[in-house]
mmCIF file of C-alpha atoms (C1' of nucleotides) in Angstrom:
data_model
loop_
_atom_site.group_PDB
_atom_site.id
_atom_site.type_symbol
_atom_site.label_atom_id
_atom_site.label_comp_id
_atom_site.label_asym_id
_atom_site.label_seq_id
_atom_site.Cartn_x
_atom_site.Cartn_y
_atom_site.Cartn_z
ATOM 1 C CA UNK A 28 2.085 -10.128 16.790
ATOM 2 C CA UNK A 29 3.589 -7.458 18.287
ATOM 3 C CA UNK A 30 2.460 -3.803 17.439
ATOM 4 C CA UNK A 31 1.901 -2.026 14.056
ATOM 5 C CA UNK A 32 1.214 1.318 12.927
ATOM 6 C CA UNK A 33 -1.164 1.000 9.568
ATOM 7 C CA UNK A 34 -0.930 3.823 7.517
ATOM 8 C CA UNK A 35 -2.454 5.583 4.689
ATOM 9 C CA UNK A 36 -1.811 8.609 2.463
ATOM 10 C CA UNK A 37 -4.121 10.452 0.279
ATOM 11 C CA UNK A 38 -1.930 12.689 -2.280
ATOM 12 C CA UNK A 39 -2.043 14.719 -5.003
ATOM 13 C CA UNK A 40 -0.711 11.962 -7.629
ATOM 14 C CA UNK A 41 1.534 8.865 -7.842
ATOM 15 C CA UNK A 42 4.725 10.218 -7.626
ATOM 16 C CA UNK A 43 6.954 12.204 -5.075
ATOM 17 C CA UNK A 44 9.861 12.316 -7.597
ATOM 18 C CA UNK A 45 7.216 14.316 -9.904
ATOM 19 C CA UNK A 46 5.933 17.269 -7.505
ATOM 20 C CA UNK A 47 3.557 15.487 -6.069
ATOM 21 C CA UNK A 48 2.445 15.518 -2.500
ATOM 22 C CA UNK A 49 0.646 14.139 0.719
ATOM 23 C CA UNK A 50 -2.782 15.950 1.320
ATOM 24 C CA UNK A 51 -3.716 13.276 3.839
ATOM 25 C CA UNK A 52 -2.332 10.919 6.355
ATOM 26 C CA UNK A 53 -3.847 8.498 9.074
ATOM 27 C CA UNK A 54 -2.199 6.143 11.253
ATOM 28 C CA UNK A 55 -4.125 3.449 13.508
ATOM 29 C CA UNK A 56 -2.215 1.398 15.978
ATOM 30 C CA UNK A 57 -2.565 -2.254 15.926
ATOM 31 C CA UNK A 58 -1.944 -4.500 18.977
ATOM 32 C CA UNK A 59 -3.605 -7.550 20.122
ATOM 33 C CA UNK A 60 -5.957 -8.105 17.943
ATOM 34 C CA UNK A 61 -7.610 -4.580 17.819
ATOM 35 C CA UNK A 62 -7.327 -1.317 16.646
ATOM 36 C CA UNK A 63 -6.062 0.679 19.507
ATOM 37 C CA UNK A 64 -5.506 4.531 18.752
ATOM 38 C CA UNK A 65 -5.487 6.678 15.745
ATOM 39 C CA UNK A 66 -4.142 9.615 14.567
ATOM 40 C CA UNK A 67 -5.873 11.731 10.972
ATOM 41 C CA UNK A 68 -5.543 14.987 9.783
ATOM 42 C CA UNK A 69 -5.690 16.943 6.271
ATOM 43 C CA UNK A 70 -2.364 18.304 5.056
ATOM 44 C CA UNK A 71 -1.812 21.559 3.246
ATOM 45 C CA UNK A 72 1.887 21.120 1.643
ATOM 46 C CA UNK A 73 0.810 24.523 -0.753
ATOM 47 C CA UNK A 74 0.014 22.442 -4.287
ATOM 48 C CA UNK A 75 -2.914 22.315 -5.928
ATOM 49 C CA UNK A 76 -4.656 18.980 -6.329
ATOM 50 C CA UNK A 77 -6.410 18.067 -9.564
ATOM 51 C CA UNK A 78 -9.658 17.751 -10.495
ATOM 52 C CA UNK A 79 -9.842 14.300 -11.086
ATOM 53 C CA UNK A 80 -8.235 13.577 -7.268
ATOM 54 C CA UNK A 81 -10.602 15.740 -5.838
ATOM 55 C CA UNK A 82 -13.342 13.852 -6.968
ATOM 56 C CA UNK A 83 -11.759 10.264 -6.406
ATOM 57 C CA UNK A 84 -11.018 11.469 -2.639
ATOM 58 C CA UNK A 85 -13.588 14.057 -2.111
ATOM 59 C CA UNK A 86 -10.434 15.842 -0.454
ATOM 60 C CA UNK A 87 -11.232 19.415 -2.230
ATOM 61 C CA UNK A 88 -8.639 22.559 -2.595
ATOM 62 C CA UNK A 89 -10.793 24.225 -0.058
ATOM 63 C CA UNK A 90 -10.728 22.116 2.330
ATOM 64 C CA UNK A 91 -6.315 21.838 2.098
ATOM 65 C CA UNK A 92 -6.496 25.759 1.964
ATOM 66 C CA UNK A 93 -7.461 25.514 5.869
ATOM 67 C CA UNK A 94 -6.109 22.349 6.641
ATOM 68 C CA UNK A 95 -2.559 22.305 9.107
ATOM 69 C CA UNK A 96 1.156 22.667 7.500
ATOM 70 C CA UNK A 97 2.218 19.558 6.054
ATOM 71 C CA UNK A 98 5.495 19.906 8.067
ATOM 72 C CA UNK A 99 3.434 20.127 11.226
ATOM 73 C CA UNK A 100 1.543 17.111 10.328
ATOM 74 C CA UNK A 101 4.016 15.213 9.422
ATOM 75 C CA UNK A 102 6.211 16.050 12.447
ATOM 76 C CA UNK A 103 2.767 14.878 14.664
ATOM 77 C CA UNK A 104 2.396 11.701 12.983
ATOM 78 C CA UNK A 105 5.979 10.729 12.671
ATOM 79 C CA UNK A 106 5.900 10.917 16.886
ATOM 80 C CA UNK A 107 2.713 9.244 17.041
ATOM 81 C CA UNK A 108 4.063 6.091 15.143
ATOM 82 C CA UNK A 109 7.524 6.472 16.644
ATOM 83 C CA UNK A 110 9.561 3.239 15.860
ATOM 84 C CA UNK A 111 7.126 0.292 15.552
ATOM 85 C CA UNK A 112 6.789 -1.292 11.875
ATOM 86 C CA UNK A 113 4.650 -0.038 9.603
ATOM 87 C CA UNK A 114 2.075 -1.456 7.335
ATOM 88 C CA UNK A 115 0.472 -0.245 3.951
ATOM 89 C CA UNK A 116 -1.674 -1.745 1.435
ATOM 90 C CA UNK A 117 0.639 -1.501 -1.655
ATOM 91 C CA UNK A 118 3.476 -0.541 0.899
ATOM 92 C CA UNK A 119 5.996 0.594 -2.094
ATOM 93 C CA UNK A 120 3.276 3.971 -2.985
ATOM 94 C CA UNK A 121 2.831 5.033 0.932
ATOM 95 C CA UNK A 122 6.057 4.255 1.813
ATOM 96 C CA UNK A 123 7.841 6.961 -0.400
ATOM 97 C CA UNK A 124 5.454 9.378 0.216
ATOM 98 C CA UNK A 125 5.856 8.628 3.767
ATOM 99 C CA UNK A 126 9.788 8.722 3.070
ATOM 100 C CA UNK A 127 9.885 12.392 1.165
ATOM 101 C CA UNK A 128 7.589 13.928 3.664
ATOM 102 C CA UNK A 129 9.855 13.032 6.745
ATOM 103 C CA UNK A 130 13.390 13.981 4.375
ATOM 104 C CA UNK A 131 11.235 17.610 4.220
ATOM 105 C CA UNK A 132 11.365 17.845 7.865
ATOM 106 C CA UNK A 133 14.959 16.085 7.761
ATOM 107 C CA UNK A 134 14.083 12.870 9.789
ATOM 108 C CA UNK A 135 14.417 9.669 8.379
ATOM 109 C CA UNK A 136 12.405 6.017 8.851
ATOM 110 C CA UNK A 137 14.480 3.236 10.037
ATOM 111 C CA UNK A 138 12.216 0.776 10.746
ATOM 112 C CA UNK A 139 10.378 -1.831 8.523
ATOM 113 C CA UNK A 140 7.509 -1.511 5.865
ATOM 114 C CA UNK A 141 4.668 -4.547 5.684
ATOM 115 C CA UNK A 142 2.851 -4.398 2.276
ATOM 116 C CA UNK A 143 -0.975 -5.892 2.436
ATOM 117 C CA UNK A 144 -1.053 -6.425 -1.037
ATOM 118 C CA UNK A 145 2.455 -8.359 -1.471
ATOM 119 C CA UNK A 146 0.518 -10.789 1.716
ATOM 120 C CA UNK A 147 -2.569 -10.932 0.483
ATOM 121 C CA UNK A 148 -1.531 -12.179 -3.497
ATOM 122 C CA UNK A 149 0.828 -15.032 -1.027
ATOM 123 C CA UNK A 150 -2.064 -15.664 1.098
ATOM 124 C CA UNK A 151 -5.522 -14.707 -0.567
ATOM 125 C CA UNK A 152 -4.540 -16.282 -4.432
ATOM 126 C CA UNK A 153 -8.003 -16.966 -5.465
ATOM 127 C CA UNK A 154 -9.467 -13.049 -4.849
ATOM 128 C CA UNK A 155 -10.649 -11.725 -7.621
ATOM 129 C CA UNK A 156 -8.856 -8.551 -7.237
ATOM 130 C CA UNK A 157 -6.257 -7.477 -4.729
ATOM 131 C CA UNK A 158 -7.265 -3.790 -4.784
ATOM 132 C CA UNK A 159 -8.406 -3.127 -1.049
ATOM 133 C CA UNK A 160 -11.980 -2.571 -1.602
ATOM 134 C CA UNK A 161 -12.003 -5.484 -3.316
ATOM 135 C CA UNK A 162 -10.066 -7.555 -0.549
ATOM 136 C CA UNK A 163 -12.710 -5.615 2.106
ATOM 137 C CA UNK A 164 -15.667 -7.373 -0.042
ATOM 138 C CA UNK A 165 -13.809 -10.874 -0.425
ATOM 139 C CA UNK A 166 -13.034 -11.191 3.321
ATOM 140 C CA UNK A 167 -16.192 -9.591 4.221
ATOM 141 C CA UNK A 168 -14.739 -7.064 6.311
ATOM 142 C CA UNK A 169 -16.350 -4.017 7.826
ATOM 143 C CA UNK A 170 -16.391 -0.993 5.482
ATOM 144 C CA UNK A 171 -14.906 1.860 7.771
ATOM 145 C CA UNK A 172 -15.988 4.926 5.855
ATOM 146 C CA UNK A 173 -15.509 6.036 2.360
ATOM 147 C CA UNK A 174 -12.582 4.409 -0.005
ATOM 148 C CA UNK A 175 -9.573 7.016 -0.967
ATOM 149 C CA UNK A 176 -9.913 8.425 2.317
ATOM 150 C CA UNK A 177 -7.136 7.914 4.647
ATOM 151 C CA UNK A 178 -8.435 6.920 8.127
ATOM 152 C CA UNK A 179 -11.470 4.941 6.281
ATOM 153 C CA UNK A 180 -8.623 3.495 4.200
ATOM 154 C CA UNK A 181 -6.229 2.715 7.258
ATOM 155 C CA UNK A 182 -8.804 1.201 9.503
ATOM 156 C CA UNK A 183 -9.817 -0.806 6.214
ATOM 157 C CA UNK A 184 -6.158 -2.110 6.015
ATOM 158 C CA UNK A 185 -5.764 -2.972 9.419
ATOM 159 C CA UNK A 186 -8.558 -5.495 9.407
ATOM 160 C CA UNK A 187 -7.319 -7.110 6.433
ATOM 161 C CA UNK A 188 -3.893 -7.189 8.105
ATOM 162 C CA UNK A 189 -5.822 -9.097 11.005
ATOM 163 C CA UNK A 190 -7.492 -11.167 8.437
ATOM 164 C CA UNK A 191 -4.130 -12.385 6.825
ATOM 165 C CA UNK A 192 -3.152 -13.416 10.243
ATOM 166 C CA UNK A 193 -5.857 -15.301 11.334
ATOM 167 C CA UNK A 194 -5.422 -16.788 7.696
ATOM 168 C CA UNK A 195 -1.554 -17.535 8.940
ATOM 169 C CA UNK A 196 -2.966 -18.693 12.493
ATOM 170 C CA UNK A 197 -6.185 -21.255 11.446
ATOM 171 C CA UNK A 198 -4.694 -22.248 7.915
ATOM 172 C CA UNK A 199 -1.441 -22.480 8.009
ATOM 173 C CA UNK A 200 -0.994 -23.342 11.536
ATOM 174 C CA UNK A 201 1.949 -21.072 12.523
ATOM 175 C CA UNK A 202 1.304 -20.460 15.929
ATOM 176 C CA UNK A 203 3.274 -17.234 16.474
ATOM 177 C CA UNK A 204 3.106 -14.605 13.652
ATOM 178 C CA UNK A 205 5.514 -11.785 13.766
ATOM 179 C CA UNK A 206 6.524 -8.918 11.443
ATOM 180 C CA UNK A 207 9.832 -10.526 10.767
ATOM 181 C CA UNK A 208 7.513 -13.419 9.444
ATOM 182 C CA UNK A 209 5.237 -11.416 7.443
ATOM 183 C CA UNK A 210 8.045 -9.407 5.649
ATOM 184 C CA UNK A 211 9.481 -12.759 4.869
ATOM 185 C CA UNK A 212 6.342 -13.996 3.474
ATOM 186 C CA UNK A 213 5.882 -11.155 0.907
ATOM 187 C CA UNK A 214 9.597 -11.749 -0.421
ATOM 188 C CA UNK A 215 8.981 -15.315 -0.849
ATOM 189 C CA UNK A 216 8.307 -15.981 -4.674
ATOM 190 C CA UNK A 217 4.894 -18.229 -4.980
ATOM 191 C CA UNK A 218 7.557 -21.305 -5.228
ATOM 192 C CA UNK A 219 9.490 -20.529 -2.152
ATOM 193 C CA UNK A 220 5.984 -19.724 -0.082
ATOM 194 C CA UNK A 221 5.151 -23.613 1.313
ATOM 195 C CA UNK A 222 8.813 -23.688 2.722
ATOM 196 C CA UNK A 223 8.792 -20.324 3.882
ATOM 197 C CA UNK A 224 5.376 -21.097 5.553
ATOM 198 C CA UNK A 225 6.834 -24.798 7.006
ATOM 199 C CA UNK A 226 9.428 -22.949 8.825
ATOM 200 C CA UNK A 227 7.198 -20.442 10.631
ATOM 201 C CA UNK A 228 4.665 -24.022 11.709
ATOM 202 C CA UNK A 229 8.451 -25.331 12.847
ATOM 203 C CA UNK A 230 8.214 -28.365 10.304
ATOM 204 C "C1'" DT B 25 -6.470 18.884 -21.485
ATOM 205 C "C1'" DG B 26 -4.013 14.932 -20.705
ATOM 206 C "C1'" DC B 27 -0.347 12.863 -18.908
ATOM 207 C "C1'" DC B 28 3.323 11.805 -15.439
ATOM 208 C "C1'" DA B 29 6.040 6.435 -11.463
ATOM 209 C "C1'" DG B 30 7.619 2.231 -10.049
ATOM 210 C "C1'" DG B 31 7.596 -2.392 -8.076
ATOM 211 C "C1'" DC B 32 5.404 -6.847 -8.427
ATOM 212 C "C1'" DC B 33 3.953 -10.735 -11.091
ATOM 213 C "C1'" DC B 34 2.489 -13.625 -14.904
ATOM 214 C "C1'" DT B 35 3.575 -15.631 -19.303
ATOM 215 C "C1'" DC B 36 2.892 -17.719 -25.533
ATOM 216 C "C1'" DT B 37 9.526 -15.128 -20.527
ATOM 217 C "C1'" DT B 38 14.590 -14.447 -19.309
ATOM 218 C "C1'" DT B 39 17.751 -10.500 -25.631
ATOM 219 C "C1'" DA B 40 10.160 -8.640 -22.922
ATOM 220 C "C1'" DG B 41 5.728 -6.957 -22.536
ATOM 221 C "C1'" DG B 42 1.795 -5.794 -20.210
ATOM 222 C "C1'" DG B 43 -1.645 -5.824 -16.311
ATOM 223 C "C1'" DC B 44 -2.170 -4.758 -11.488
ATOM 224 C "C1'" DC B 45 -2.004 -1.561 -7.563
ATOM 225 C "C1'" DT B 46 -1.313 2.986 -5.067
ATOM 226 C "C1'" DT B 47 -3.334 8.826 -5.826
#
DNA sequence: TGCCAGGCCCTCTTTAGGGCCTT
């Protein structure tokens, strides 16, 4: 597969649209078969995060208070992924974060976004849970750090994105798995899946 | 203090509702 850029935010609540913001980012390049540079760093986009975020990420007021601009961060990270795709686990929440922090510092995205959790409900039906600590347990993949933190999180993603291809590779048989593939596969309804995966083996 | 969004997906569905997932 050619090269990804996994990425994760940690924010101060669900929603852009509502005032919130990014207090977080990390961004670990993917390329044959290994992680293969990263890029973290804290955020301080001047809003206060909430009590009950601080203690889900550990990610405190104090430490934002001396943590870069967000514009700053966002401008380094943006050039550190540069145009390869990108990949999130529940790609729709990262992905407009990612989106409103770049319109703040008037660039845009143009390439594509890979959810994990849209391939791992295709490809991983019988997990208990798609939540990624729960997908990190039912793969038995390395913890990286602690959860709801973004290059823990990131690095946690990545291996389950090299999970689902293996799972693409050795069960499904598709020899060559590409990101036009995977975004493909996490259109395809659970009907449309077996055809959609018969095409990639070149049945 | 408590709540806020939005897309996906299942089902006792499609003239809808509710759980899952992200912070």
């Amino acid at each position: 597969m050619e090269a990804v850029a996994v990425i994760d935010f940690e924010t101060t609540g669900l929603s852009p649209a509502q005032g919130d913001r990014a207090t977080e980012v990390a961004a670990v390049i993917v390329q044959d078969g290994r992680v293969v540079d990263r890029y973290q760093s804290l955020m301080n986009a001047g809003v206060r995060i909430p009590a009950y975020i601080e203690s889900l990420t550990g990610i405190s007021n104090a430490m934002i208070r001396s943590a870069p601009p967000a514009a700053q961060v966002m401008r380094e990270v943006a050039d550190f992924v540069g145009g390869i795709p990108m990949v999130a686990h529940n790609a729709a929440f990262d992905a407009k974060f990612w989106d409103a922090e770049l319109a703040r510092i008037e660039r845009t995205r143009a390439q594509d976004f890979v959810c994990s959790l849209l391939l791992s409900r295709r490809l991983f039906p019988l997990a208990p849970s798609h939540r990624l600590g729960a997908l990190v347990e039912y793969a038995r993949l390395p913890v990286a750090g602690r959860f709801h933190r973004a290059l823990a999180d990131a690095e946690m993603a990545a291996s389950l994105l090299l999970r689902l291809e293996d799972e693409l590779r050795l069960r499904h048989q598709v020899a060559q798995v590409s990101v036009a593939l995977l975004c493909r596969i996490q259109r395809a309804s659970k009907a449309q899946l077996p055809k959609c995966l018969a095409a990639a083996r070149g049945v």
